[in-house]
Coordinates of C-alpha atoms and ligand atoms in Angstrom, one line a residue:
M1 CA 70.9 -15.2 -55.2
A2 CA 74.3 -14.4 -56.2
N3 CA 77.4 -13.5 -53.8
I4 CA 78.0 -9.5 -54.5
S5 CA 80.9 -7.7 -53.1
I6 CA 81.0 -4.0 -53.9
F7 CA 83.7 -1.6 -53.0
P8 CA 85.0 1.9 -53.2
G9 CA 87.0 2.8 -56.5
K10 CA 90.2 3.8 -55.0
Y11 CA 91.3 3.9 -51.3
V12 CA 94.4 6.1 -50.0
Q13 CA 95.6 6.1 -46.8
G14 CA 98.7 7.4 -45.2
R15 CA 100.5 10.3 -43.5
G16 CA 100.1 13.7 -45.5
V17 CA 98.1 11.8 -48.7
L18 CA 96.0 14.8 -48.8
S19 CA 99.0 16.9 -50.1
E20 CA 99.2 14.4 -53.2
L21 CA 95.6 14.6 -54.1
K22 CA 96.1 15.9 -57.6
E23 CA 97.6 12.7 -58.8
H24 CA 94.5 10.9 -57.7
L25 CA 92.0 13.2 -59.4
T26 CA 93.6 13.7 -62.5
A27 CA 91.6 10.6 -63.7
F28 CA 88.4 12.4 -63.2
G29 CA 89.2 15.7 -64.8
S30 CA 90.9 19.1 -64.0
R31 CA 88.5 21.1 -62.0
F32 CA 86.7 20.1 -58.6
L33 CA 84.2 21.1 -56.2
A34 CA 84.8 20.6 -52.4
V35 CA 82.6 20.8 -49.7
V36 CA 83.9 21.6 -46.4
N37 CA 82.1 20.8 -43.3
P38 CA 82.1 23.8 -40.9
T39 CA 81.9 22.0 -37.9
I40 CA 85.2 20.0 -38.0
G41 CA 86.8 23.1 -36.1
E42 CA 89.0 26.1 -37.3
E43 CA 92.4 24.2 -36.9
T44 CA 91.3 21.4 -38.9
I45 CA 90.0 23.5 -41.6
E46 CA 93.2 25.4 -41.7
R47 CA 95.3 22.1 -41.6
V48 CA 93.2 20.5 -44.5
T49 CA 93.1 23.7 -46.7
A50 CA 96.8 24.1 -46.5
A51 CA 97.2 20.4 -47.4
L52 CA 95.0 20.7 -50.4
R53 CA 96.8 24.2 -51.4
R54 CA 100.0 22.1 -51.7
S55 CA 98.3 20.0 -54.6
L56 CA 95.7 22.0 -56.2
S57 CA 95.6 25.7 -57.2
E58 CA 92.5 28.0 -56.5
D59 CA 91.6 27.4 -60.3
E60 CA 91.4 23.6 -59.8
L61 CA 89.7 23.4 -56.7
L62 CA 86.8 25.4 -55.5
L63 CA 85.9 25.3 -51.6
I64 CA 82.7 26.0 -50.4
E65 CA 81.3 25.6 -47.2
G66 CA 78.8 22.6 -46.6
G67 CA 75.3 22.8 -45.0
A68 CA 74.3 21.8 -41.2
E69 CA 71.9 18.9 -43.0
C70 CA 72.4 16.4 -45.7
S71 CA 69.0 17.5 -46.7
T72 CA 67.2 17.5 -50.5
A73 CA 67.7 21.1 -50.5
E74 CA 71.5 21.0 -49.8
I75 CA 72.1 18.1 -52.3
E76 CA 70.4 20.4 -54.8
R77 CA 72.3 23.3 -54.0
V78 CA 75.7 21.4 -54.4
A79 CA 74.6 19.7 -57.4
A80 CA 73.6 23.0 -59.0
L81 CA 77.2 24.2 -58.2
I82 CA 78.7 21.5 -59.6
C83 CA 77.0 22.1 -63.0
E84 CA 77.5 26.0 -62.8
K85 CA 81.2 25.8 -61.9
E86 CA 81.6 23.3 -64.6
C87 CA 83.3 20.7 -62.2
D88 CA 84.4 17.7 -63.2
A89 CA 83.8 16.0 -59.8
V90 CA 83.0 16.8 -56.0
L91 CA 84.9 16.3 -53.1
G92 CA 83.4 15.9 -49.6
I93 CA 85.6 16.9 -46.6
G94 CA 85.0 16.5 -43.0
G95 CA 82.2 13.9 -41.5
G96 CA 79.0 12.3 -41.7
K97 CA 76.7 14.6 -43.4
T98 CA 78.8 16.6 -45.3
L99 CA 80.4 13.5 -46.9
D100 CA 76.9 12.0 -47.7
T101 CA 75.7 15.4 -49.1
A102 CA 78.8 15.1 -51.6
K103 CA 77.9 11.7 -52.5
A104 CA 74.2 12.5 -53.4
A105 CA 75.0 15.6 -55.3
A106 CA 77.7 13.5 -57.5
H107 CA 74.8 11.0 -58.0
F108 CA 72.7 13.3 -59.2
A109 CA 74.9 15.4 -61.2
R110 CA 76.2 12.4 -62.6
V111 CA 79.9 13.1 -61.7
P112 CA 82.6 11.0 -59.8
V113 CA 83.1 11.5 -56.0
G114 CA 86.0 11.5 -53.8
I115 CA 85.5 11.6 -50.0
V116 CA 88.2 12.8 -47.5
P117 CA 87.0 12.3 -43.8
T118 CA 88.9 14.0 -41.0
A119 CA 88.3 11.3 -38.4
A120 CA 87.5 7.7 -38.7
S121 CA 84.2 7.8 -37.0
S122 CA 82.1 5.1 -38.8
D123 CA 82.4 2.7 -41.8
A124 CA 80.2 5.2 -44.1
P125 CA 82.8 6.8 -46.3
C126 CA 83.4 3.7 -48.5
S127 CA 79.5 3.0 -48.9
A128 CA 77.4 3.5 -52.1
L129 CA 74.5 5.0 -49.4
A130 CA 73.7 8.5 -48.3
V131 CA 71.5 9.5 -45.5
I132 CA 69.1 12.0 -46.1
Y133 CA 67.6 14.2 -43.3
N134 CA 65.0 17.3 -43.4
E135 CA 65.8 20.7 -42.4
K136 CA 64.9 19.9 -38.6
G137 CA 67.8 16.9 -38.6
Q138 CA 65.1 14.2 -38.7
L139 CA 65.8 11.2 -40.5
E140 CA 64.0 11.1 -44.2
S141 CA 65.4 8.5 -46.6
R142 CA 68.3 6.4 -47.4
L143 CA 69.6 6.9 -50.7
R144 CA 71.1 3.9 -52.6
L145 CA 73.7 5.2 -54.8
R146 CA 74.8 3.9 -58.3
R147 CA 77.9 3.2 -57.2
N148 CA 80.4 3.3 -54.3
P149 CA 82.8 6.4 -54.0
D150 CA 85.3 6.7 -56.8
L151 CA 87.9 8.1 -54.2
V152 CA 88.4 7.5 -50.4
V153 CA 91.4 9.4 -49.0
M154 CA 92.5 9.0 -45.4
D155 CA 95.1 11.3 -44.4
T156 CA 96.2 10.1 -41.0
E157 CA 98.3 13.1 -40.4
I158 CA 95.0 15.1 -39.8
I159 CA 93.0 11.9 -38.6
C160 CA 95.3 11.4 -35.5
R161 CA 94.6 14.8 -34.5
A162 CA 90.6 14.1 -34.3
P163 CA 88.7 14.1 -30.9
A164 CA 89.7 10.5 -29.4
R165 CA 85.8 10.0 -29.1
L166 CA 85.5 10.0 -33.0
L167 CA 87.8 7.1 -33.2
A168 CA 86.3 5.4 -30.4
A169 CA 83.1 5.4 -32.1
G170 CA 84.6 4.5 -35.4
I171 CA 85.9 1.3 -33.6
G172 CA 82.2 0.8 -32.1
D173 CA 80.7 0.6 -35.7
A174 CA 83.7 -1.6 -36.5
F175 CA 83.2 -4.1 -33.7
A176 CA 79.9 -5.0 -35.1
T177 CA 81.0 -5.9 -38.6
Y178 CA 82.3 -9.5 -37.9
I179 CA 79.6 -10.3 -35.3
E180 CA 77.1 -9.4 -37.8
S181 CA 78.5 -10.9 -40.7
R182 CA 79.0 -14.4 -39.3
R183 CA 75.3 -14.2 -38.1
C184 CA 74.2 -13.2 -41.5
V185 CA 76.4 -16.3 -43.2
L186 CA 74.7 -18.6 -40.7
A187 CA 71.1 -17.4 -41.6
N188 CA 72.1 -17.3 -45.2
G189 CA 70.8 -13.6 -45.2
D190 CA 70.9 -10.7 -47.4
T191 CA 73.4 -7.9 -47.4
V192 CA 73.1 -4.2 -48.2
A193 CA 74.7 -4.7 -51.5
G194 CA 71.9 -7.0 -52.5
G195 CA 73.4 -10.2 -52.7
K196 CA 74.6 -13.0 -50.2
V197 CA 77.8 -12.8 -48.2
S198 CA 81.1 -13.3 -50.3
L199 CA 84.1 -14.9 -49.1
T200 CA 85.7 -12.0 -49.6
A201 CA 83.5 -9.5 -47.7
G202 CA 83.5 -12.2 -44.5
G203 CA 87.1 -12.3 -44.7
M204 CA 87.5 -8.7 -44.5
A205 CA 85.0 -8.4 -41.8
R206 CA 87.1 -11.3 -39.6
L207 CA 90.3 -9.5 -40.4
C208 CA 88.5 -6.2 -39.2
W209 CA 87.8 -7.8 -35.8
E210 CA 91.1 -9.3 -35.5
T211 CA 93.0 -5.8 -36.0
L212 CA 90.5 -4.5 -33.6
R213 CA 91.5 -6.7 -30.9
R214 CA 95.2 -6.3 -31.5
D215 CA 95.7 -2.7 -32.2
A216 CA 92.5 -0.7 -31.1
R217 CA 93.6 0.1 -27.3
R218 CA 97.0 1.4 -28.6
A219 CA 95.4 3.3 -31.2
M220 CA 93.2 5.1 -28.7
Q221 CA 96.5 6.1 -26.8
A222 CA 97.8 7.5 -30.3
V223 CA 95.3 9.6 -30.9
R224 CA 94.7 10.8 -27.4
A225 CA 98.4 11.9 -27.6
G226 CA 97.8 13.5 -31.2
V227 CA 100.6 11.1 -32.9
C228 CA 100.1 8.6 -35.9
T229 CA 101.5 5.2 -35.0
Q230 CA 101.2 1.9 -37.0
A231 CA 98.2 0.9 -34.5
L232 CA 96.4 3.8 -35.5
E233 CA 97.0 3.3 -39.1
N234 CA 95.7 -0.1 -38.7
I235 CA 92.4 1.0 -36.7
V236 CA 92.0 3.7 -39.4
E237 CA 91.8 1.2 -42.1
A238 CA 89.8 -1.3 -39.8
N239 CA 87.2 1.3 -39.2
T240 CA 86.8 2.5 -42.8
L241 CA 87.8 -0.2 -45.4
L242 CA 87.3 -3.1 -43.7
S243 CA 84.4 -2.3 -42.1
G244 CA 83.0 -0.4 -44.9
V245 CA 82.9 -3.4 -47.1
G246 CA 82.6 -5.9 -44.5
F247 CA 79.1 -4.3 -43.3
E248 CA 78.2 -3.5 -46.9
S249 CA 79.0 -6.9 -48.6
G250 CA 79.1 -8.8 -45.3
G251 CA 75.9 -8.5 -44.1
K252 CA 74.4 -6.5 -41.0
S253 CA 72.0 -8.3 -38.4
A254 CA 70.7 -7.1 -34.6
A255 CA 73.5 -4.6 -33.6
H256 CA 72.8 -2.2 -36.2
A257 CA 69.1 -2.7 -35.8
I258 CA 69.3 -2.3 -32.0
H259 CA 71.0 0.8 -32.9
D260 CA 68.1 1.9 -34.9
G261 CA 65.6 1.3 -32.3
L262 CA 67.8 3.3 -29.8
T263 CA 67.7 6.3 -32.1
W264 CA 64.0 6.5 -31.1
H265 CA 64.8 6.9 -27.5
P266 CA 64.0 10.6 -26.4
A267 CA 67.3 10.4 -23.8
C268 CA 69.7 8.6 -26.5
H269 CA 71.7 11.1 -28.2
C270 CA 75.2 9.5 -28.6
M271 CA 77.0 9.0 -31.7
H272 CA 76.1 6.1 -34.2
G273 CA 79.4 3.9 -33.4
E274 CA 78.3 4.4 -29.7
K275 CA 74.8 3.0 -30.1
V276 CA 76.3 0.2 -32.4
A277 CA 78.4 -0.8 -29.6
F278 CA 75.9 -1.3 -27.1
G279 CA 73.4 -2.9 -30.1
T280 CA 76.5 -5.6 -30.4
L281 CA 76.5 -6.3 -26.7
A282 CA 72.7 -6.8 -26.9
E283 CA 73.2 -8.9 -30.0
L284 CA 75.5 -11.3 -28.1
V285 CA 73.2 -11.6 -25.4
L286 CA 70.5 -12.7 -27.7
E287 CA 72.6 -15.2 -29.6
N288 CA 73.5 -16.7 -26.2
A289 CA 77.0 -16.0 -27.0
D290 CA 79.9 -18.1 -25.9
E291 CA 80.6 -17.0 -22.0
T292 CA 84.5 -15.8 -22.9
E293 CA 83.4 -14.0 -26.0
L294 CA 80.7 -12.1 -24.1
W295 CA 83.0 -10.9 -21.3
E296 CA 85.7 -10.0 -23.5
A297 CA 83.4 -8.1 -25.6
F298 CA 82.4 -5.9 -22.4
A299 CA 86.1 -5.4 -21.4
F300 CA 86.9 -4.5 -25.0
L301 CA 84.2 -1.8 -25.3
D302 CA 84.8 -0.7 -22.0
D303 CA 88.4 0.1 -22.5
I304 CA 87.8 1.8 -25.4
G305 CA 85.7 4.2 -23.8
L306 CA 82.5 2.9 -25.1
P307 CA 78.8 2.1 -23.8
I308 CA 78.4 -1.0 -22.2
T309 CA 75.3 0.3 -20.1
L310 CA 72.3 2.1 -21.1
E311 CA 73.1 4.8 -18.6
D312 CA 76.4 5.0 -20.8
M313 CA 74.3 6.4 -23.5
G314 CA 72.2 9.1 -21.7
I315 CA 69.1 6.7 -20.5
A316 CA 69.7 7.0 -16.9
Q317 CA 66.3 5.2 -16.3
A318 CA 65.1 2.6 -18.3
V319 CA 61.2 3.3 -18.5
P320 CA 59.7 -0.1 -19.8
A321 CA 57.4 1.7 -22.4
E322 CA 60.4 3.7 -24.1
M323 CA 62.5 0.4 -23.6
R324 CA 59.5 -1.6 -25.5
M325 CA 59.4 1.0 -28.3
V326 CA 63.1 0.4 -28.6
A327 CA 62.7 -3.1 -29.2
E328 CA 59.7 -2.8 -31.6
K329 CA 61.5 -0.4 -33.7
A330 CA 64.3 -2.5 -33.9
T331 CA 62.1 -5.5 -34.8
A332 CA 60.3 -3.4 -37.4
P333 CA 59.7 -5.3 -40.9
G334 CA 62.9 -4.9 -43.0
E335 CA 65.3 -4.4 -40.0
S336 CA 68.6 -6.3 -40.5
I337 CA 67.6 -8.0 -37.3
F338 CA 65.9 -10.8 -39.4
N339 CA 69.5 -11.8 -40.8
T340 CA 69.9 -14.4 -38.0
N341 CA 68.9 -18.1 -37.6
L342 CA 67.2 -17.5 -34.4
T343 CA 63.6 -16.7 -34.1
V344 CA 63.6 -12.7 -33.1
T345 CA 60.5 -10.9 -31.3
A346 CA 60.3 -7.5 -29.7
D347 CA 60.2 -9.5 -26.4
A348 CA 63.4 -11.3 -27.1
V349 CA 65.0 -8.0 -27.9
Y350 CA 63.7 -5.9 -25.0
D351 CA 65.2 -8.9 -22.6
A352 CA 68.4 -8.7 -24.5
I353 CA 68.7 -5.0 -24.0
L354 CA 68.0 -5.2 -20.1
L355 CA 70.3 -8.1 -19.8
A356 CA 73.3 -6.5 -21.5
D357 CA 72.9 -3.4 -19.3
A358 CA 72.8 -5.5 -16.1
L359 CA 75.7 -7.2 -17.1
G360 CA 77.5 -4.0 -17.9
H361 CA 76.8 -2.7 -14.5
A362 CA 78.1 -6.3 -12.9
Y363 CA 81.0 -6.1 -15.2
R364 CA 81.9 -2.7 -13.9
K365 CA 81.5 -3.6 -10.2
R366 CA 84.1 -6.8 -10.9
V367 CA 86.8 -4.8 -12.2
Ligands
LIG401 ZN1 77.2 1.5 -38.9

């Protein structure tokens, strides 16, 4: 099988770049539909709208409010509007579900898509993937798109004012990238991009990890103060572009599979990147990682404010039957956990999760 790397068409990041959006959109046409996530808050919506209007008139850019879920009905509604309003491309503005709705609607309407996140909370913006939910918010399917987004715009003037927890979650998601990719390389596993790990994607995963270790703590200080610094810029790029290409073409392994298992736990309602952070600790335990690396991971995630125990994720009591279900879901056929050169069983994952939790408590006692 070939090494395959896939990328977004263009990635633009910097202070105030949203005010220059038009110059990046002209390649797609002259009339655009933007789906705005209503849950990003009044203040952010006002700031985003003001920036967009500095660049595009009401004739050029039609703003609509996104629905609560990225559901089939919502995707069809947006795709129909793209055709009805004769738009040349669609933009998704805000967070996860709205971005995925824009990606999927563009896929079906066969127009280009631009992604404008208002926080760096996961590595999804750059990927050729949309997660579809039913109207009740339960996961329905994962849609593989023909290609990655044509444009991704990260305006750090807006992102630095997002809640600190969102940046932390993005750091949690990005922290897994290199640890999973290196395991996928050892296993000669397949990536989400449908090939083997390329030198480029593996290198981006490693650069992501180095950038996090150097700048993530300072970036958290910046976002708590609502200011944009070089460390924050570096972490926004690590969370979004380096981790985006790094996970999609660099390979996933146990951390994301354990995340998938945790989504089935009735008490675990935290963000994607928060569950991935704990999943990474469990992966390091499963792999019998080097002692220094293991404790560094606990220290790093705890400093950022990410979960290092089950309790941090809302699981106050590790009920054996519930934790067994998590381990079984994490080792279901097709899960990325089999991208490893170890023999993985539900029993081994169950034990790794419980030991990661115990080590998290031990770490807290020590510091
Ligand atoms: Zn992820």
